[in-house]
PDB file of N, CA and C in Angstrom:
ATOM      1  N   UNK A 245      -7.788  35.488  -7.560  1.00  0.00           N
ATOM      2  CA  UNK A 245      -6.867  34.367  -7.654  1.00  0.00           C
ATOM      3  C   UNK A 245      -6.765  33.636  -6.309  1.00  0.00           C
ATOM      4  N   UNK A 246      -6.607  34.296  -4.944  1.00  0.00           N
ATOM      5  CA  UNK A 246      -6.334  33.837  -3.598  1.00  0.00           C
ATOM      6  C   UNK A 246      -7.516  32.981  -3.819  1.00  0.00           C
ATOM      7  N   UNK A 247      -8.643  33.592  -4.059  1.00  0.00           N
ATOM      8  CA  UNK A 247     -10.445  33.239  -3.870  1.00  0.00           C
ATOM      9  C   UNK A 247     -10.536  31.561  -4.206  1.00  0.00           C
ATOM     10  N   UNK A 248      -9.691  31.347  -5.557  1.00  0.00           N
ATOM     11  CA  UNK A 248     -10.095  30.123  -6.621  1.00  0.00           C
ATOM     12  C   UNK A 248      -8.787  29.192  -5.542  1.00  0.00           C
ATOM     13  N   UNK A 249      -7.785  29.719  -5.042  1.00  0.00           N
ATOM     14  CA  UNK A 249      -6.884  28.693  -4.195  1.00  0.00           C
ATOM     15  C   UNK A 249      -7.776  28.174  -3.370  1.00  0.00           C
ATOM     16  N   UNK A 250      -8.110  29.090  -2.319  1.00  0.00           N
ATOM     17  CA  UNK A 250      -8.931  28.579  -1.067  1.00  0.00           C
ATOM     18  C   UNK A 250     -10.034  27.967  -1.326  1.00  0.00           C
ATOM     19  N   UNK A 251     -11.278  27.832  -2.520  1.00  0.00           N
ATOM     20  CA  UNK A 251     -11.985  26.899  -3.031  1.00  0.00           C
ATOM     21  C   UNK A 251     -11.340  25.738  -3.269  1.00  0.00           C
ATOM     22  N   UNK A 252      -9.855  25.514  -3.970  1.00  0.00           N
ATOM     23  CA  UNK A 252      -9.791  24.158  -4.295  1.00  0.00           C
ATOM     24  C   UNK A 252      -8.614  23.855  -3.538  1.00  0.00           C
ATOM     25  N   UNK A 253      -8.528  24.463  -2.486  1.00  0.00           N
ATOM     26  CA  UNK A 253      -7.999  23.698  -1.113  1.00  0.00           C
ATOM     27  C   UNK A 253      -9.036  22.977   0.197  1.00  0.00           C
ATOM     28  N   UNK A 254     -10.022  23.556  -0.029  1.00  0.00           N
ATOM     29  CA  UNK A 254     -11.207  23.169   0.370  1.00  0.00           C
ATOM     30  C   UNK A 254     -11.761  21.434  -0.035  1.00  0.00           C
ATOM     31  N   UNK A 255     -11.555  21.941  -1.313  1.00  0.00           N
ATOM     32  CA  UNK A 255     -12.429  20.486  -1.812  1.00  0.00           C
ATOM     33  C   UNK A 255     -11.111  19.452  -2.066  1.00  0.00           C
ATOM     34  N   UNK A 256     -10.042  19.842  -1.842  1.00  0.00           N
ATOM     35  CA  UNK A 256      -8.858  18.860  -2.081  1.00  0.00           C
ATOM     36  C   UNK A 256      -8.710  18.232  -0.147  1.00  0.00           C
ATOM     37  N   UNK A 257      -9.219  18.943   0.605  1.00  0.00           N
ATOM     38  CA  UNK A 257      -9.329  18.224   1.989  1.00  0.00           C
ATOM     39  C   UNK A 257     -10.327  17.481   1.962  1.00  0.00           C
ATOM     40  N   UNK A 258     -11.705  17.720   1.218  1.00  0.00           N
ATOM     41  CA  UNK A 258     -12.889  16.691   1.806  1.00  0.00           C
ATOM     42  C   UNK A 258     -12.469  15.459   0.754  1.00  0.00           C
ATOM     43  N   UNK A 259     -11.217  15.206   0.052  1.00  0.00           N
ATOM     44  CA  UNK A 259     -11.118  13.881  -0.757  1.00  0.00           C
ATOM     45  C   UNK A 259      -9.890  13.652   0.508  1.00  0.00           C
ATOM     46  N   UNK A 260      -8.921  13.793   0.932  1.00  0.00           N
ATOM     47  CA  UNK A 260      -8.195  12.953   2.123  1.00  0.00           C
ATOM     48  C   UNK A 260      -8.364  12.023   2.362  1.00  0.00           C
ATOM     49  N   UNK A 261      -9.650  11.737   3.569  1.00  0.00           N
ATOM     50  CA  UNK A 261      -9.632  10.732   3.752  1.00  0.00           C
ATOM     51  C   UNK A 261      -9.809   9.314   3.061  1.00  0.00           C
ATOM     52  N   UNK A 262     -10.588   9.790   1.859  1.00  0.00           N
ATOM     53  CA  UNK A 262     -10.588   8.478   1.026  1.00  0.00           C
ATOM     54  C   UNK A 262      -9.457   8.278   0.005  1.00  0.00           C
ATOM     55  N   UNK A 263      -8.337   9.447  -0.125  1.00  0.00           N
ATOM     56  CA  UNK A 263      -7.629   8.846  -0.294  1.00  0.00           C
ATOM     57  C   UNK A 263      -6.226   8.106   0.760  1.00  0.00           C
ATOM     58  N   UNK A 264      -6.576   8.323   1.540  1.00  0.00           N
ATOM     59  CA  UNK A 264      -6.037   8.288   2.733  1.00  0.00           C
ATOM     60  C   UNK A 264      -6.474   6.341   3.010  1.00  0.00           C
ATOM     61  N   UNK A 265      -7.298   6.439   3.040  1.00  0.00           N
ATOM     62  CA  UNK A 265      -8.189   4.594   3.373  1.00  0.00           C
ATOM     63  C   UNK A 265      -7.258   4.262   2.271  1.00  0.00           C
ATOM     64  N   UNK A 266      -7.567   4.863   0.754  1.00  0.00           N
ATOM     65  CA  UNK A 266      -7.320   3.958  -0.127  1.00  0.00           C
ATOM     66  C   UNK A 266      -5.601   3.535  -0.242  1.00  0.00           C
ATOM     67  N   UNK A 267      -4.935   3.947   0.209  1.00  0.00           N
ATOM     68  CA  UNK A 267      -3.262   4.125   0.416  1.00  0.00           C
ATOM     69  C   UNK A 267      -3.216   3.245   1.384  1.00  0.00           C
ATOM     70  N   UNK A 268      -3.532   3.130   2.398  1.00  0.00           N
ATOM     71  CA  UNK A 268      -3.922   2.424   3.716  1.00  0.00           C
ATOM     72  C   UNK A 268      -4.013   0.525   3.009  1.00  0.00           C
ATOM     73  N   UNK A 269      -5.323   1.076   2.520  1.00  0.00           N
ATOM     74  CA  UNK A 269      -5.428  -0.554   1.989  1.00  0.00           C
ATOM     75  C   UNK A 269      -4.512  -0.808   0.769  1.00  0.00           C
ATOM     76  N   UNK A 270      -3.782   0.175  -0.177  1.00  0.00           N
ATOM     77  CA  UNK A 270      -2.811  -0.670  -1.001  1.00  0.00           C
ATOM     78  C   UNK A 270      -1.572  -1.054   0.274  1.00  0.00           C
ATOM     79  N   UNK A 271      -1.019  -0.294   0.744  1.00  0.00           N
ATOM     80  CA  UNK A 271       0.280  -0.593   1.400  1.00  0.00           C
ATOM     81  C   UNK A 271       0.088  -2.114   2.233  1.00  0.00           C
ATOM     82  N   UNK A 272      -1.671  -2.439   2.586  1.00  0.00           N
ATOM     83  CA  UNK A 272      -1.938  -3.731   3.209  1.00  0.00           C
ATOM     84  C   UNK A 272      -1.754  -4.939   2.330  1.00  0.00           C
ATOM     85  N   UNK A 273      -2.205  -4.435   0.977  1.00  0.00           N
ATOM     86  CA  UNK A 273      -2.049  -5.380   0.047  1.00  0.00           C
ATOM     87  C   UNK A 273      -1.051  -5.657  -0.358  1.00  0.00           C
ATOM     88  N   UNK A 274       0.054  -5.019  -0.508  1.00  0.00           N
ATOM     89  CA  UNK A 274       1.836  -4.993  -0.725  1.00  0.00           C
ATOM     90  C   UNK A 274       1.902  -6.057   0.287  1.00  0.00           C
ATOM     91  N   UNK A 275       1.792  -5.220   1.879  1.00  0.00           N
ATOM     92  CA  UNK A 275       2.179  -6.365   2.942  1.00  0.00           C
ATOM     93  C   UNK A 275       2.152  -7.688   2.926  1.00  0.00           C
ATOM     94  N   UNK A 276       1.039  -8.122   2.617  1.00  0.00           N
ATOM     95  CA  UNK A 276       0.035  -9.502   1.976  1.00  0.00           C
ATOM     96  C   UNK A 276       0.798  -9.827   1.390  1.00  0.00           C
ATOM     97  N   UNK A 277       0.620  -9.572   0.071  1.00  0.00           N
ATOM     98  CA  UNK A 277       1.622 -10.030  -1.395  1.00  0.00           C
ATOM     99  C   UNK A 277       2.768 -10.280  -0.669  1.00  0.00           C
ATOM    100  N   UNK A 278       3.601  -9.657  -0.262  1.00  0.00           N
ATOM    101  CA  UNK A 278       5.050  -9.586   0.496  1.00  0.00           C
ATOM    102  C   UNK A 278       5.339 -10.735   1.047  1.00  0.00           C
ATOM    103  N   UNK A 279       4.469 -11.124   2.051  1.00  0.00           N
ATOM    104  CA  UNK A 279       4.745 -12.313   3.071  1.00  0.00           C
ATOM    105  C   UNK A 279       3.934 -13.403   2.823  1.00  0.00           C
ATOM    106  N   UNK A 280       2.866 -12.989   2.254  1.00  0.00           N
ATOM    107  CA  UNK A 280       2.900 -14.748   1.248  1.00  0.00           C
ATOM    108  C   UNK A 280       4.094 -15.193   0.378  1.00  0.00           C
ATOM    109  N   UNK A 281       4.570 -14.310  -0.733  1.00  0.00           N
ATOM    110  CA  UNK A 281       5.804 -14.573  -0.686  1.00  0.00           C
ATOM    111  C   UNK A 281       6.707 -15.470  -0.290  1.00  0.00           C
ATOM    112  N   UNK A 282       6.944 -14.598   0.912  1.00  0.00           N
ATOM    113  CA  UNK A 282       7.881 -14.912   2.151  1.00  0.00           C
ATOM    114  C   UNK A 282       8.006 -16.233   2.421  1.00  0.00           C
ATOM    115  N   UNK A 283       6.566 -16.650   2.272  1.00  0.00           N
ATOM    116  CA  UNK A 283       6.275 -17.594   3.557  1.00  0.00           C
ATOM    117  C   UNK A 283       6.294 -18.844   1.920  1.00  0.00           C
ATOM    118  N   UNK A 284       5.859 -18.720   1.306  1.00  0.00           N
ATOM    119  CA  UNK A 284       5.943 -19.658  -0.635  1.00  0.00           C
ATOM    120  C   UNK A 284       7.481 -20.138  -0.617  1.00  0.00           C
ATOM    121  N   UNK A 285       7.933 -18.869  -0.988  1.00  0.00           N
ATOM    122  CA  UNK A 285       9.531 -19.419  -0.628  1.00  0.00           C
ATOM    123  C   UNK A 285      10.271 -20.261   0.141  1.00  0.00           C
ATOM    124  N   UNK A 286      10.039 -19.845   1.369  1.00  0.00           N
ATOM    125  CA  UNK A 286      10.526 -20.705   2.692  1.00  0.00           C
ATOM    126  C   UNK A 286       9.949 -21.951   2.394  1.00  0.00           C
ATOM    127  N   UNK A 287       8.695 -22.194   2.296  1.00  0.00           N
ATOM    128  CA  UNK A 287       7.939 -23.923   1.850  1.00  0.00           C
ATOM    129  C   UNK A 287       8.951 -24.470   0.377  1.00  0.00           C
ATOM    130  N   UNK A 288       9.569 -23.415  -0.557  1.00  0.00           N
ATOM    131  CA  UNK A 288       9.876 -24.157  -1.815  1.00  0.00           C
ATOM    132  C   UNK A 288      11.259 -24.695  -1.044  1.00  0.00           C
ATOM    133  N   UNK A 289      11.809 -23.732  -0.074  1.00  0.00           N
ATOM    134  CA  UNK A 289      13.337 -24.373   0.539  1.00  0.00           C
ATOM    135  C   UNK A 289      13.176 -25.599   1.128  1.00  0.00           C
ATOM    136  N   UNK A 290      12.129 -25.358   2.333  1.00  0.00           N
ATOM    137  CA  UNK A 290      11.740 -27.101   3.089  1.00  0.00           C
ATOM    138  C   UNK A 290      11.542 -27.595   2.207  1.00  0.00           C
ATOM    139  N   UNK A 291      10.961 -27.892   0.787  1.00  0.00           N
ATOM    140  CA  UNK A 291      10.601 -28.649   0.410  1.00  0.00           C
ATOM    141  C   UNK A 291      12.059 -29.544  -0.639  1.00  0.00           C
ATOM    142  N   UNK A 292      12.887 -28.690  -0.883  1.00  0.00           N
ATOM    143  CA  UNK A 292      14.271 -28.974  -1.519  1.00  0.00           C
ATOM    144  C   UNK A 292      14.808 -30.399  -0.652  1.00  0.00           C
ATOM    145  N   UNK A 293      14.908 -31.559  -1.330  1.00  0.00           N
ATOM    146  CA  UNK A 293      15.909 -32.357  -0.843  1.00  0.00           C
ATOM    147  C   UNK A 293      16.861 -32.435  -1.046  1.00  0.00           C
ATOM    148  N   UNK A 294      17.836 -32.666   0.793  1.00  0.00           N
ATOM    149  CA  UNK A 294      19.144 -32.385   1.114  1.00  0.00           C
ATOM    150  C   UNK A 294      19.211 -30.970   1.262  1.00  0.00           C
ATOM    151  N   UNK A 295      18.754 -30.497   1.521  1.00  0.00           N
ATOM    152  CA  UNK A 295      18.842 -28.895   1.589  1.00  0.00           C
ATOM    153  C   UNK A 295      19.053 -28.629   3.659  1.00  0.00           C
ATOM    154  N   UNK A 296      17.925 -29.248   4.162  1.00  0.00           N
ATOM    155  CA  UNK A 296      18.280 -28.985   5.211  1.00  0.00           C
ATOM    156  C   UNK A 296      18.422 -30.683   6.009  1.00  0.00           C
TER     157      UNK A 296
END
């Protein structure tokens, strides 16, 4: 039983890093999405007349 842990603790480290990149690049893509957003919004306010 120990034998079959330490095999698939083994092969659950050599996937890490790619899942590791791949987490990496969603949380970048959130960021993205996020502050385009951000930045859409703020243009729909300037763009409001009488607003500022």
């Amino acid at each position: 039983m120990r034998r079959d842990l330490a095999f698939s603790g083994v092969a659950r480290h050599a996937e890490r890093p790619a899942r590791s990149i791949a987490c990496l690049a969603f949380v970048a893509l959130l960021g993205v999405a996020f502050w385009a957003g951000a930045v859409w919004i703020a243009e729909q306010f300037m763009q409001t007349p009488g607003l500022f």
